[in-house]
Short mmCIF file of C-alpha atoms in Angstrom, two decimals:
data_model
loop_
_atom_site.label_atom_id
_atom_site.label_comp_id
_atom_site.label_asym_id
_atom_site.label_seq_id
_atom_site.Cartn_x
_atom_site.Cartn_y
_atom_site.Cartn_z
CA MET A 380 93.73 49.63 61.78
CA THR A 381 93.61 48.62 58.14
CA SER A 382 94.89 51.05 55.55
CA GLY A 383 92.95 51.89 52.43
CA TYR A 384 95.76 50.46 50.34
CA THR A 385 95.57 47.11 52.16
CA ILE A 386 91.82 46.97 51.53
CA PHE A 387 92.44 47.83 47.87
CA LEU A 388 94.92 44.96 47.56
CA GLU A 389 92.50 42.51 49.15
CA LEU A 390 89.67 43.62 46.85
CA THR A 391 91.98 43.32 43.84
CA LYS A 392 92.78 39.73 44.84
CA LEU A 393 89.07 38.98 45.29
CA VAL A 394 88.20 40.38 41.88
CA LYS A 395 90.98 38.39 40.20
CA VAL A 396 89.94 35.15 41.90
CA THR A 397 86.18 35.47 41.47
CA GLY A 398 86.10 37.47 38.26
CA ILE A 399 83.13 39.51 39.53
CA MET A 400 84.26 42.74 37.92
CA SER A 401 86.12 43.66 34.80
CA ASN A 402 88.46 46.64 34.82
CA ASP A 403 85.76 48.82 33.23
CA ASP A 404 82.98 48.04 35.74
CA LEU A 405 82.06 50.03 38.80
CA ALA A 406 80.77 48.29 41.87
CA THR A 407 76.99 48.39 42.15
CA GLU A 408 77.21 49.51 45.76
CA TYR A 409 79.87 51.06 47.96
CA GLN A 410 79.92 51.00 51.74
CA PHE A 411 80.55 54.49 53.14
CA ASP A 412 81.40 54.92 56.82
CA TYR A 413 79.57 58.13 57.76
CA GLN A 414 80.95 58.01 61.30
CA ARG A 415 84.49 58.46 59.97
CA ALA A 416 83.55 61.06 57.33
CA LYS A 417 85.06 64.54 57.55
CA PRO A 418 83.64 67.78 56.18
CA ASN A 419 84.96 68.88 52.79
CA ARG A 420 87.46 71.60 53.63
CA PHE A 421 87.19 72.96 50.10
CA ALA A 422 83.41 73.32 50.19
CA ASP A 423 82.08 76.82 50.66
CA GLN A 424 80.85 77.14 54.23
CA ASN A 425 79.18 80.47 53.46
CA ASN A 426 76.63 79.53 50.80
CA ASP A 427 75.08 83.00 50.52
CA ARG A 428 78.07 84.36 48.56
CA LYS A 429 79.55 83.17 45.31
CA ARG A 430 83.32 82.95 45.38
CA THR A 431 85.87 82.82 42.62
CA ILE A 432 89.35 81.53 43.32
CA VAL A 433 92.22 83.47 41.73
CA VAL A 434 95.85 82.45 42.14
CA LEU A 435 98.14 85.44 42.65
CA ASP A 436 101.73 85.56 41.45
CA GLU A 437 104.31 85.51 44.25
CA ASP A 438 105.23 89.20 43.92
CA VAL A 439 101.57 90.27 44.05
CA SER A 440 100.85 88.06 47.06
CA GLN A 441 103.69 89.78 48.93
CA VAL A 442 101.80 93.08 48.63
CA PHE A 443 98.23 91.82 49.11
CA LYS A 444 98.27 89.47 52.07
CA THR A 445 94.50 89.02 52.56
CA PRO A 446 91.44 88.59 50.35
CA GLU A 447 90.11 91.85 51.79
CA ALA A 448 93.22 93.73 50.62
CA VAL A 449 92.88 92.32 47.11
CA ASN A 450 89.18 93.22 46.96
CA LYS A 451 89.84 96.76 48.22
CA ALA A 452 92.51 97.35 45.55
CA LEU A 453 90.35 95.89 42.78
CA ARG A 454 87.33 97.97 43.80
CA ALA A 455 89.49 101.12 43.74
CA LEU A 456 90.71 100.17 40.26
CA ILE A 457 87.14 99.57 39.08
CA GLU A 458 86.08 103.01 40.38
CA ALA A 459 89.00 104.66 38.56
CA MET A 460 88.14 103.01 35.23
CA PRO A 461 86.14 105.08 32.75
CA HIS A 462 82.59 103.82 32.35
#
């Protein structure tokens, strides 16, 4: 099995020898192996809802362990706020 780094080194040698690309150029075509592709784990699997990512401080994350707990607390705070 060839590593990506090994392929990169071979392509770098080829480019230096043949001079086909300058450092600023992109290749006109890339070969993508769809059989080895994996789903994007960061992509939203539930497209019917918009999500916003918020990073909690360590002390807050000790109290609110799940997204549901955070949402419940925030909704209670919103209800308590004067309109």
